[in-house]
PDB file of C-alpha atoms in Angstrom:
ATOM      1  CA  UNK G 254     -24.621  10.945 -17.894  1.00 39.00           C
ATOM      2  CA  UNK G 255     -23.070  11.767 -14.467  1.00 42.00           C
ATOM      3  CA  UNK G 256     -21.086  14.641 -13.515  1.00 39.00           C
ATOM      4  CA  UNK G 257     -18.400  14.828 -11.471  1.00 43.00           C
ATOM      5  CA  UNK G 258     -17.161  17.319  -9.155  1.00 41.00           C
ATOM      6  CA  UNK G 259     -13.447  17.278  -9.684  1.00 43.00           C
ATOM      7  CA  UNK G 260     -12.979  19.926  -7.089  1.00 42.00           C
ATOM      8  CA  UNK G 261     -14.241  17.917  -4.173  1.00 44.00           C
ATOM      9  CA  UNK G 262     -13.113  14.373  -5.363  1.00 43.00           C
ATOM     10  CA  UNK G 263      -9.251  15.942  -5.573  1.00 45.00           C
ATOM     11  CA  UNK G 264     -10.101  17.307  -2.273  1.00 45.00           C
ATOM     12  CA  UNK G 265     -11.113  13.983  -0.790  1.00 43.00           C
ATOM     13  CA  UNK G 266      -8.114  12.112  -2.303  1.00 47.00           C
ATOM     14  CA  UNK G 267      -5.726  14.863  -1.437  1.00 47.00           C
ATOM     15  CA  UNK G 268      -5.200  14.453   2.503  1.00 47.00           C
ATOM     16  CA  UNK G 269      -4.587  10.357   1.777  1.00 48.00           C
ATOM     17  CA  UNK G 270      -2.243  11.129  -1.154  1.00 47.00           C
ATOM     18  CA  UNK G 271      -0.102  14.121   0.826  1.00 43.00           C
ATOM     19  CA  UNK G 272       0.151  11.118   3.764  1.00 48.00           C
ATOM     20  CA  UNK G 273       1.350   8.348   1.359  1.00 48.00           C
ATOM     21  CA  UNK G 274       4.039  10.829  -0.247  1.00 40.00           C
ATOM     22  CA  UNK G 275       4.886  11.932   3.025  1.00 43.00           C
ATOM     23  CA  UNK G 276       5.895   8.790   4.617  1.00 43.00           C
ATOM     24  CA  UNK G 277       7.274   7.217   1.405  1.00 43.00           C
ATOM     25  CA  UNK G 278       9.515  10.335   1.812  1.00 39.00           C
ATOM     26  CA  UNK G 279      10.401   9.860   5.648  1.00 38.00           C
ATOM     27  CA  UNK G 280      11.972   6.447   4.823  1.00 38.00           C
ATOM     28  CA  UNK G 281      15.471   5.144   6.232  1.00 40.00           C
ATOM     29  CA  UNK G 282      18.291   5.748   3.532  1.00 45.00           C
ATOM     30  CA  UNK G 283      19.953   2.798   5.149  1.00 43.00           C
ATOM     31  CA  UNK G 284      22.206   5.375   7.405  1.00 38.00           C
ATOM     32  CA  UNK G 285      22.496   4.171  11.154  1.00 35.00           C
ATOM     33  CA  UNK G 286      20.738   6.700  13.246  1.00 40.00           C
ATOM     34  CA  UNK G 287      22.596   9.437  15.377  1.00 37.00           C
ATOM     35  CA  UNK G 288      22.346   7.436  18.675  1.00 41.00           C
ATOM     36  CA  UNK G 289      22.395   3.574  17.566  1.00 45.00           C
ATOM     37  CA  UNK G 290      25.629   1.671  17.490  1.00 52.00           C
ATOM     38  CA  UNK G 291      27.059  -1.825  16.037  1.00 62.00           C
ATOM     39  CA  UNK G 292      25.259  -3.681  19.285  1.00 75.00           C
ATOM     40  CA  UNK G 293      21.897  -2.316  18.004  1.00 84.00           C
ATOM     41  CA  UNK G 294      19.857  -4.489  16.447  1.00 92.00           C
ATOM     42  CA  UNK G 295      18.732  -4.001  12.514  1.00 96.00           C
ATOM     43  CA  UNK G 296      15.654  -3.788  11.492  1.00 97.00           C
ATOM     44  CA  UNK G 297      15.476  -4.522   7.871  1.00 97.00           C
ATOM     45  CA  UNK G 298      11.734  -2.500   6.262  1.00 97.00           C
ATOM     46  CA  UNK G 299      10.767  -3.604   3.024  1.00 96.00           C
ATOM     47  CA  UNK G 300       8.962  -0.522   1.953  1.00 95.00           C
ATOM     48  CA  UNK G 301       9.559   3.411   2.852  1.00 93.00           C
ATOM     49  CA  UNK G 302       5.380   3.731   4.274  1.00 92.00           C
ATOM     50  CA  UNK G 303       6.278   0.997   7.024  1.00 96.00           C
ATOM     51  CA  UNK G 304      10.068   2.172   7.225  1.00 95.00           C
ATOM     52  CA  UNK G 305       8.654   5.504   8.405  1.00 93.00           C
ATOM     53  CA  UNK G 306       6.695   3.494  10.667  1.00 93.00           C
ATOM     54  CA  UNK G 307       9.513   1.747  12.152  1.00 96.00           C
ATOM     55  CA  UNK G 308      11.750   5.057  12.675  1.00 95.00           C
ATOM     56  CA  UNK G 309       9.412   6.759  14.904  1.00 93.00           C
ATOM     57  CA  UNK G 310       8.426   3.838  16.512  1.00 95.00           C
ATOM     58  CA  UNK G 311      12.140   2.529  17.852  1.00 95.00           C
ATOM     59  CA  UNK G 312      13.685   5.819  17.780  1.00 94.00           C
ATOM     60  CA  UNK G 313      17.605   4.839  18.661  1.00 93.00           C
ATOM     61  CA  UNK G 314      16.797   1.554  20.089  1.00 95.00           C
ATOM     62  CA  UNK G 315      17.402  -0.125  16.563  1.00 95.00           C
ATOM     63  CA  UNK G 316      19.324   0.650  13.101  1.00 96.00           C
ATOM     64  CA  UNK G 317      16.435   0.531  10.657  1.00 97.00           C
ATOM     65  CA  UNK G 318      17.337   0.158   7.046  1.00 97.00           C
ATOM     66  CA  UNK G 319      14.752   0.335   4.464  1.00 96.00           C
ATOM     67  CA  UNK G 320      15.261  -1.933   1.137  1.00 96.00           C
ATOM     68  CA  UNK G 321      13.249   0.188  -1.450  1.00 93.00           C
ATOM     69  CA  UNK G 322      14.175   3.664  -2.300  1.00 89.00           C
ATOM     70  CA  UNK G 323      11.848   6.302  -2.526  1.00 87.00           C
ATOM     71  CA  UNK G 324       9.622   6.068  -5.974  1.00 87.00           C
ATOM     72  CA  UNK G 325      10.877   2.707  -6.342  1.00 88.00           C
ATOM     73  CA  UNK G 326       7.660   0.077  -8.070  1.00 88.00           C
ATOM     74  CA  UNK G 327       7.384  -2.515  -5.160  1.00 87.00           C
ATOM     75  CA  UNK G 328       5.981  -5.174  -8.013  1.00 82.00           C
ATOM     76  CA  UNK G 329       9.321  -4.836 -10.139  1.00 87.00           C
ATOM     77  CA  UNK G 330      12.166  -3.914  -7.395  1.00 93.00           C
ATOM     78  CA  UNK G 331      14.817  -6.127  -7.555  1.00 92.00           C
ATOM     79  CA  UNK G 332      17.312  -6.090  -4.477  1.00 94.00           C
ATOM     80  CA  UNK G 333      21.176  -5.742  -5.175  1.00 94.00           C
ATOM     81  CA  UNK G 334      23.475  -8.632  -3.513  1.00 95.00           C
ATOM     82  CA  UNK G 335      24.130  -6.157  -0.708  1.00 95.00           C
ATOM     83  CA  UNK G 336      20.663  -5.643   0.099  1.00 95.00           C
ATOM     84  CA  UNK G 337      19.962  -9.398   0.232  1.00 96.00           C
ATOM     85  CA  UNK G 338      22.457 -10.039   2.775  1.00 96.00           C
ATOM     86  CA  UNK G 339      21.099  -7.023   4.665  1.00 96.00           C
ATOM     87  CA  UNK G 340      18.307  -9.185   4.726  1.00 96.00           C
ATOM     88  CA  UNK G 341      19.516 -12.457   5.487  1.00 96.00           C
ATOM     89  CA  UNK G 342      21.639 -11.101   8.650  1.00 95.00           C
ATOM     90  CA  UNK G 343      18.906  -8.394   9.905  1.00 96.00           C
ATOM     91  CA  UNK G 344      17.541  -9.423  13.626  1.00 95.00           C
ATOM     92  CA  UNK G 345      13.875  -9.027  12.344  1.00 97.00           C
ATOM     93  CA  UNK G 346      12.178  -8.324   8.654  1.00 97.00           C
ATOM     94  CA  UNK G 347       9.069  -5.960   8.185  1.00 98.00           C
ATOM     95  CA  UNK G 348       7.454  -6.442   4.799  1.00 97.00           C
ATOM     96  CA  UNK G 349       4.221  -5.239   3.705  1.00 96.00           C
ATOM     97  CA  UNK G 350       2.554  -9.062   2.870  1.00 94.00           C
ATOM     98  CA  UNK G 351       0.341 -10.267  -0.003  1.00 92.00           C
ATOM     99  CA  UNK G 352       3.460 -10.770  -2.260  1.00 91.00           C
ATOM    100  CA  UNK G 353       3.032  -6.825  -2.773  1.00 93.00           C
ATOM    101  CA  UNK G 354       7.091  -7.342  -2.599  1.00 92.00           C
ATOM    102  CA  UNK G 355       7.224  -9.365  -5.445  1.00 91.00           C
ATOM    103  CA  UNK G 356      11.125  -9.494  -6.323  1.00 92.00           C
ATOM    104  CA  UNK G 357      11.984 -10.298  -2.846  1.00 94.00           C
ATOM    105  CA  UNK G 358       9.648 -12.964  -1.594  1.00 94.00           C
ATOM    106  CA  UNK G 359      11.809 -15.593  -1.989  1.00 94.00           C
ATOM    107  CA  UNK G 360      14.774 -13.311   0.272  1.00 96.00           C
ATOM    108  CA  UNK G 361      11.996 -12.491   2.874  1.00 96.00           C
ATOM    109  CA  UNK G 362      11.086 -16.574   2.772  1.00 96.00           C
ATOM    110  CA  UNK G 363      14.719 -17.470   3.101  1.00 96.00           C
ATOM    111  CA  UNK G 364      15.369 -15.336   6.337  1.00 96.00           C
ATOM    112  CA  UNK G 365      12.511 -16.753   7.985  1.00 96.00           C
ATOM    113  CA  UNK G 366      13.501 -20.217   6.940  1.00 96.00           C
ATOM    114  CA  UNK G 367      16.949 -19.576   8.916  1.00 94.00           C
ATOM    115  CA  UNK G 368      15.454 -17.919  12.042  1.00 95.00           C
ATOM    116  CA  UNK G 369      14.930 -14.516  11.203  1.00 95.00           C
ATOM    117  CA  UNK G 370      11.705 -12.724  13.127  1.00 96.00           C
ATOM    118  CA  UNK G 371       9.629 -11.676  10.079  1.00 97.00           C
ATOM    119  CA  UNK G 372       6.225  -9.925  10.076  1.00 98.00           C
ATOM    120  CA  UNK G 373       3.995  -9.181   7.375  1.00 97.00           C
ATOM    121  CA  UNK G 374       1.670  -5.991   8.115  1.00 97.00           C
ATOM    122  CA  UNK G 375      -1.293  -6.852   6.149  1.00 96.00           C
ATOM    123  CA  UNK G 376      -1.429  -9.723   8.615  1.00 96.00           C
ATOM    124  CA  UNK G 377      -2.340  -7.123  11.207  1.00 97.00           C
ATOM    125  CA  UNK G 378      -5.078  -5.789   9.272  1.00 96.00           C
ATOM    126  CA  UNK G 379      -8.287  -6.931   7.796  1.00 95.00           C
ATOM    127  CA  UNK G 380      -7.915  -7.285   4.195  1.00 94.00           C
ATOM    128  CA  UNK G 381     -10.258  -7.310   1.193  1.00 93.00           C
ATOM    129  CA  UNK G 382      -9.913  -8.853  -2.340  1.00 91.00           C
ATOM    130  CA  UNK G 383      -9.396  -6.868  -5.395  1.00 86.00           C
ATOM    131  CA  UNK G 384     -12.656  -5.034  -6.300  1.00 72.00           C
ATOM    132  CA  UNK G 385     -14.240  -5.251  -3.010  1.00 65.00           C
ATOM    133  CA  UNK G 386     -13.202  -1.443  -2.709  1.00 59.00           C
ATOM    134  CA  UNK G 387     -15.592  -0.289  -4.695  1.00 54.00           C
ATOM    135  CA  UNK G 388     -16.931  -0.793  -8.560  1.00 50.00           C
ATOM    136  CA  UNK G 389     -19.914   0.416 -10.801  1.00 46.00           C
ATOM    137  CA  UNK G 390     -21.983  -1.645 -12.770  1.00 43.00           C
ATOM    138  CA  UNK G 391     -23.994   0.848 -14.081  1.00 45.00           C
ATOM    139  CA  UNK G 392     -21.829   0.538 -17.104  1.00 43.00           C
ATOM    140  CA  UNK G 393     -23.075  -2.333 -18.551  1.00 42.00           C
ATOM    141  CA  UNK G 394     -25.058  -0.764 -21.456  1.00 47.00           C
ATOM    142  CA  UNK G 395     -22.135   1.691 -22.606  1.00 46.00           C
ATOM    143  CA  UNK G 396     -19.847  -1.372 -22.488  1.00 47.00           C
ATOM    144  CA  UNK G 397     -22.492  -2.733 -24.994  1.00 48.00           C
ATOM    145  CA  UNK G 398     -22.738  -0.420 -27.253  1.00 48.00           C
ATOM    146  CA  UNK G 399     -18.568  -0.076 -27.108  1.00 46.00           C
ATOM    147  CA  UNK G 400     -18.230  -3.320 -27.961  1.00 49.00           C
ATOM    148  CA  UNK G 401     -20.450  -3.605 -30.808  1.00 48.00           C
ATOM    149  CA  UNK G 402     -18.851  -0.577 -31.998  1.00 49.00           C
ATOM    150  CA  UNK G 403     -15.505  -1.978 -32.484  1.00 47.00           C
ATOM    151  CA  UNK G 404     -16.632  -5.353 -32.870  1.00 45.00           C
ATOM    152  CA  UNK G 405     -16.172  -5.303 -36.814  1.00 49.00           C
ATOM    153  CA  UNK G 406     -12.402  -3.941 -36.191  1.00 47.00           C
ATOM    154  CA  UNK G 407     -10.761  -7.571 -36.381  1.00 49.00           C
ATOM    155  CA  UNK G 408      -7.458  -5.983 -37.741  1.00 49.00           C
ATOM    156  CA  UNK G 409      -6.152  -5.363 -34.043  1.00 49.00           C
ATOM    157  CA  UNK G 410      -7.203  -8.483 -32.358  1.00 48.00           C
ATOM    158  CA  UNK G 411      -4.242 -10.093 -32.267  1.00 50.00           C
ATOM    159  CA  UNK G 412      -2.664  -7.404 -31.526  1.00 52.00           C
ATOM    160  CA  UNK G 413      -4.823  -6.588 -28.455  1.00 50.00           C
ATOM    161  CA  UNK G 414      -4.854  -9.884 -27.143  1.00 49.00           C
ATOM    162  CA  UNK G 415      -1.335  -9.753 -27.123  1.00 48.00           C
ATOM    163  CA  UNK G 416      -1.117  -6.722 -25.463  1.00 46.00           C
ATOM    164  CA  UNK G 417      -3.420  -7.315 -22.861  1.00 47.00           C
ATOM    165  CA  UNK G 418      -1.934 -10.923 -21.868  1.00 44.00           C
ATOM    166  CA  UNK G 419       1.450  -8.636 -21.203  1.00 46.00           C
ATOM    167  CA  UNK G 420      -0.553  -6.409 -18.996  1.00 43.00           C
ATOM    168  CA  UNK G 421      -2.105  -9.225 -17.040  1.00 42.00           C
ATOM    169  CA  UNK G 422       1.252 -11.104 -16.614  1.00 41.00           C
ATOM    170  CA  UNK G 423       2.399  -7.781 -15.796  1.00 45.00           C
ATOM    171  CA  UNK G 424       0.307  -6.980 -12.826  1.00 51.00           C
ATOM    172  CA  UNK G 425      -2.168  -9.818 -11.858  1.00 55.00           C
ATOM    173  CA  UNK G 426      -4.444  -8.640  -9.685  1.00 64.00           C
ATOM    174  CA  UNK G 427      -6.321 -11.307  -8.245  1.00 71.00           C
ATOM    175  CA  UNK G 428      -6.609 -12.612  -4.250  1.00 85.00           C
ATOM    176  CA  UNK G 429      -6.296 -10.048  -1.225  1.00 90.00           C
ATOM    177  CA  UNK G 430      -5.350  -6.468  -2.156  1.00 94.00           C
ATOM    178  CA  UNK G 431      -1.712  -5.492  -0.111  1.00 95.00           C
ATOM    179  CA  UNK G 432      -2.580  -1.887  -0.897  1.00 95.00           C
ATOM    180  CA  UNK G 433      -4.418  -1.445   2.954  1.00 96.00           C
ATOM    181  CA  UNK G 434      -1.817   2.016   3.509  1.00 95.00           C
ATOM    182  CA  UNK G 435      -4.676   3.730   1.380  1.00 95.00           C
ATOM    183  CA  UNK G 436      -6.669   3.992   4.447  1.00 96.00           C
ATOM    184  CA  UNK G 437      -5.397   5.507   7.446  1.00 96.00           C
ATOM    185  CA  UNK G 438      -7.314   3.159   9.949  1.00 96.00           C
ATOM    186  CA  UNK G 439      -6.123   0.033   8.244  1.00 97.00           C
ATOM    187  CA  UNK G 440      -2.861   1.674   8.990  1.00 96.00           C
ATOM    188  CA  UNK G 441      -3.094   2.574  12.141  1.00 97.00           C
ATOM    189  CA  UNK G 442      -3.934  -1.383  12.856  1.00 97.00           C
ATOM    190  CA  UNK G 443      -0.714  -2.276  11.214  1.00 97.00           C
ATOM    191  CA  UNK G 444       1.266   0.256  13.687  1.00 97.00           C
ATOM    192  CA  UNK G 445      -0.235  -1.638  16.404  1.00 97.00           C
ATOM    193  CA  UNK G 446       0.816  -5.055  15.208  1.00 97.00           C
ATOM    194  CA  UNK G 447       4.308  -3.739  14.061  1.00 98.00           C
ATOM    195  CA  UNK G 448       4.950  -2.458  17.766  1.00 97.00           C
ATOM    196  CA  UNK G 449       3.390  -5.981  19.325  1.00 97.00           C
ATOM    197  CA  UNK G 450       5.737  -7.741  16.651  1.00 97.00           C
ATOM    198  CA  UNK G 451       8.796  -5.117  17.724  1.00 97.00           C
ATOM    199  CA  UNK G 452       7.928  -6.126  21.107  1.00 95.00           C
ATOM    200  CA  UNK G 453       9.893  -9.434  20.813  1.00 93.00           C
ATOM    201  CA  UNK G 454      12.533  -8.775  19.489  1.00 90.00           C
ATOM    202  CA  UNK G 455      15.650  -8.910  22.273  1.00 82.00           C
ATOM    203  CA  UNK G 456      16.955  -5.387  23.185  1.00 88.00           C
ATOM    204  CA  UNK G 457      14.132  -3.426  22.426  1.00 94.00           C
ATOM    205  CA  UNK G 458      12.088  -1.999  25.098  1.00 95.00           C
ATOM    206  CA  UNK G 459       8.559  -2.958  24.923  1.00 95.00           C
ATOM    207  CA  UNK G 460       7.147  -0.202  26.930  1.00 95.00           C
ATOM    208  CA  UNK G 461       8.847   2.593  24.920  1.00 95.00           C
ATOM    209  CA  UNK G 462       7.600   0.997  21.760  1.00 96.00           C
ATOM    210  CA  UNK G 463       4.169   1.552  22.906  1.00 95.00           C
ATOM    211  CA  UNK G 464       5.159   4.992  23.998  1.00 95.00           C
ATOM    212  CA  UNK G 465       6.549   6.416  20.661  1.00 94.00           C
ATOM    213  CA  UNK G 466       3.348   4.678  19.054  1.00 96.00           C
ATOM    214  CA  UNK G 467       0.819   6.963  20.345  1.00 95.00           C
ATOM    215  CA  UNK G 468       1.632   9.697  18.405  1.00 91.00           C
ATOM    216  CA  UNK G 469       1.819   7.674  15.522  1.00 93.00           C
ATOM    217  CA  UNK G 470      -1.391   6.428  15.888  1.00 96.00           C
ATOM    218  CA  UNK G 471      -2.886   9.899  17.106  1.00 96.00           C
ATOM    219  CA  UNK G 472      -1.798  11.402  13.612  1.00 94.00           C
ATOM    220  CA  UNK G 473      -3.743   8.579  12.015  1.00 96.00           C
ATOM    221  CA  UNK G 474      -6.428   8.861  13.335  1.00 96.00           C
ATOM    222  CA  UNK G 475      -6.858  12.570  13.162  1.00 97.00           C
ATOM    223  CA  UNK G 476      -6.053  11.874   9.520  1.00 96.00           C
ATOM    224  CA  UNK G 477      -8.975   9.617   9.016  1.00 97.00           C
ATOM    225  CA  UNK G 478     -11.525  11.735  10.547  1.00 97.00           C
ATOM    226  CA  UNK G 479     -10.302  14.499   8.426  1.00 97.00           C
ATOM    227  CA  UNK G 480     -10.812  12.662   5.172  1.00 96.00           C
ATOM    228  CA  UNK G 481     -14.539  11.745   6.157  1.00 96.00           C
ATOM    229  CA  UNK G 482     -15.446  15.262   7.026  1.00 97.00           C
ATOM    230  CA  UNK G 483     -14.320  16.207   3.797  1.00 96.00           C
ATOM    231  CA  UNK G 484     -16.220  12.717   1.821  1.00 96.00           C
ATOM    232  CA  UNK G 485     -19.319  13.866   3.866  1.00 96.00           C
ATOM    233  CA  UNK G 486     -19.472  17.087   1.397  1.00 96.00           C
ATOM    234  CA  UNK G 487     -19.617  14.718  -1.186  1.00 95.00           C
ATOM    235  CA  UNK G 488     -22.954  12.645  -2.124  1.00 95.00           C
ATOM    236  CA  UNK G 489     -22.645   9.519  -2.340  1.00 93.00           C
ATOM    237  CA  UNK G 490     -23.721   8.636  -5.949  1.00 93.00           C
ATOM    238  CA  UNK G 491     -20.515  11.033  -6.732  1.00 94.00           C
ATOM    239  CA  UNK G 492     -18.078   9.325  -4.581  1.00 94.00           C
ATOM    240  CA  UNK G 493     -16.434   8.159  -7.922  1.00 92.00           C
ATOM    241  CA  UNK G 494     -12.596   7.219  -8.370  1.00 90.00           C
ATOM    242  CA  UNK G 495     -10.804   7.259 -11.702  1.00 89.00           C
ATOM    243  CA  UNK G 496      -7.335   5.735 -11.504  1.00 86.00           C
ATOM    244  CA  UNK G 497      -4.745   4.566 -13.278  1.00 82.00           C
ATOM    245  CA  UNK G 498      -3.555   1.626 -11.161  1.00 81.00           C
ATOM    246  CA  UNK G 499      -5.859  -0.453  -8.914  1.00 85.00           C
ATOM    247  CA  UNK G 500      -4.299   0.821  -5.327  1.00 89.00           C
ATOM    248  CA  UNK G 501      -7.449   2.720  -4.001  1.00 93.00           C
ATOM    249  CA  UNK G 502      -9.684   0.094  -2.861  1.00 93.00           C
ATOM    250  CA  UNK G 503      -9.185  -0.259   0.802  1.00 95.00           C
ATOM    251  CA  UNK G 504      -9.623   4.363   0.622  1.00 95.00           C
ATOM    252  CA  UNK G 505     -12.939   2.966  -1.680  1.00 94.00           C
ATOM    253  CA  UNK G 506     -14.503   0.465   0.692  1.00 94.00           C
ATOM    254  CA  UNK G 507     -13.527   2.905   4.203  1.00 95.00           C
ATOM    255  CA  UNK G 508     -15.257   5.787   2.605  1.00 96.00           C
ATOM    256  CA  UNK G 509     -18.162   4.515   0.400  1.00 94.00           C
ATOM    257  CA  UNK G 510     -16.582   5.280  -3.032  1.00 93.00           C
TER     258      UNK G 510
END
């Protein structure tokens, strides 16, 4: 049996969790910033972690608009007519990448079929599969025993089948994992491809991109070193993560859980 220190895993997860909500929260609300105007390009953000991104990167040089509202599920959004024209006339795309945009691939596709400068941030990063993050197979003889305790309890098997067949068409998770914002230097390489994509794109000045990107990236990386002081208090056969959604794996593989 293993015990767990609940204390100093929520402390460990904490730091990651407070930067996720805090970005997600910092996201465009589609308004035009103070100092843009109608000659500004507009830089449509799929999600509000990179929309946040974006702001502080352009500053006024660009309207950013970000598709998703805050608390909005990326995997079941589905964009209004208005937002897919935003879309289809914006002068460049951002979009997280590994269809973790699932209702608006085929708008994303579309806009770069007609011209549109799209970028996909995971493409800045190196990615792993699904369960690369981390698992434990010391399991294997409590699975055992679980099934061979239920395995006489033929009433609900259709009934489980069916529901898990829902839950995989639901949510299959299979290929390379899109959630890489769970790990602050995964991030940080996605700021730096973001600003080299931004970089391009006419009217925006390449040199204050890099500029407002420092901080950015500063605050990152502060952030990281932060989260492996605190996973160094931690031994290692406790670095143990119990979630409800598999979104933790790149925070798994960068800090041994």
């Amino acid at each position: 049996m293993r015990v767990h220190t609940k204390p100093r895993i929520m402390a460990t997860v904490l730091p990651v969790a407070v930067f996720a909500l805090a970005t997600a929260g910092c996201g465009s609300d589609g308004s035009v910033d103070a100092g843009s105007t109608d000659d500004d390009p507009v830089i449509v953000v799929t999600t509000n972690i990179l929309g946040d991104v974006v702001e502080q990167v352009v500053g006024d040089q660009a309207e950013v608009v970000t598709i998703m509202p805050v608390g909005a599920d990326p995997h079941d959004f589905q964009p209004s007519a208005r937002e897919v024209d935003t879309l289809l006339t914006a002068s460049a795309v951002i979009s997280n990448g590994h269809g973790f945009e699932e209702g608006l691939l085929d708008v994303i596709e579309s806009a770069a079929d007609t011209g549109t400068p799209t970028f996909e941030a995971t493409d800045a990063v190196e990615t792993i599969e699904f369960s690369e993050g981390g698992h434990d197979d010391d399991h294997g003889d409590d699975d055992d025993d679980h099934d061979d305790e239920h395995s006489d309890e033929d009433e609900h098997g259709d009934d489980d089948d069916e529901h898990d067949g829902d839950h995989e068409d639901e949510h299959d998770h299979e290929g390379a994992d899109p959630h890489f914002f769970t790990d602050p230097a995964r991030m940080a390489d996605a700021v730096t491809g973001i600003v080299a994509f931004l970089s391009d794109i006419d009217s925006l000045d390449a040199v204050a991109l890099e500029a407002a990107s420092e901080d950015y990236l500063a605050q990152l990386n502060e952030l990281d070193a932060e989260v492996e002081e605190l996973v160094a208090t931690i031994p290692e056969e406790r670095r143990i993560l119990l979630t409800n959604h598999e979104v933790f794996g790149y925070f798994a593989d960068r800090y041994g859980f």
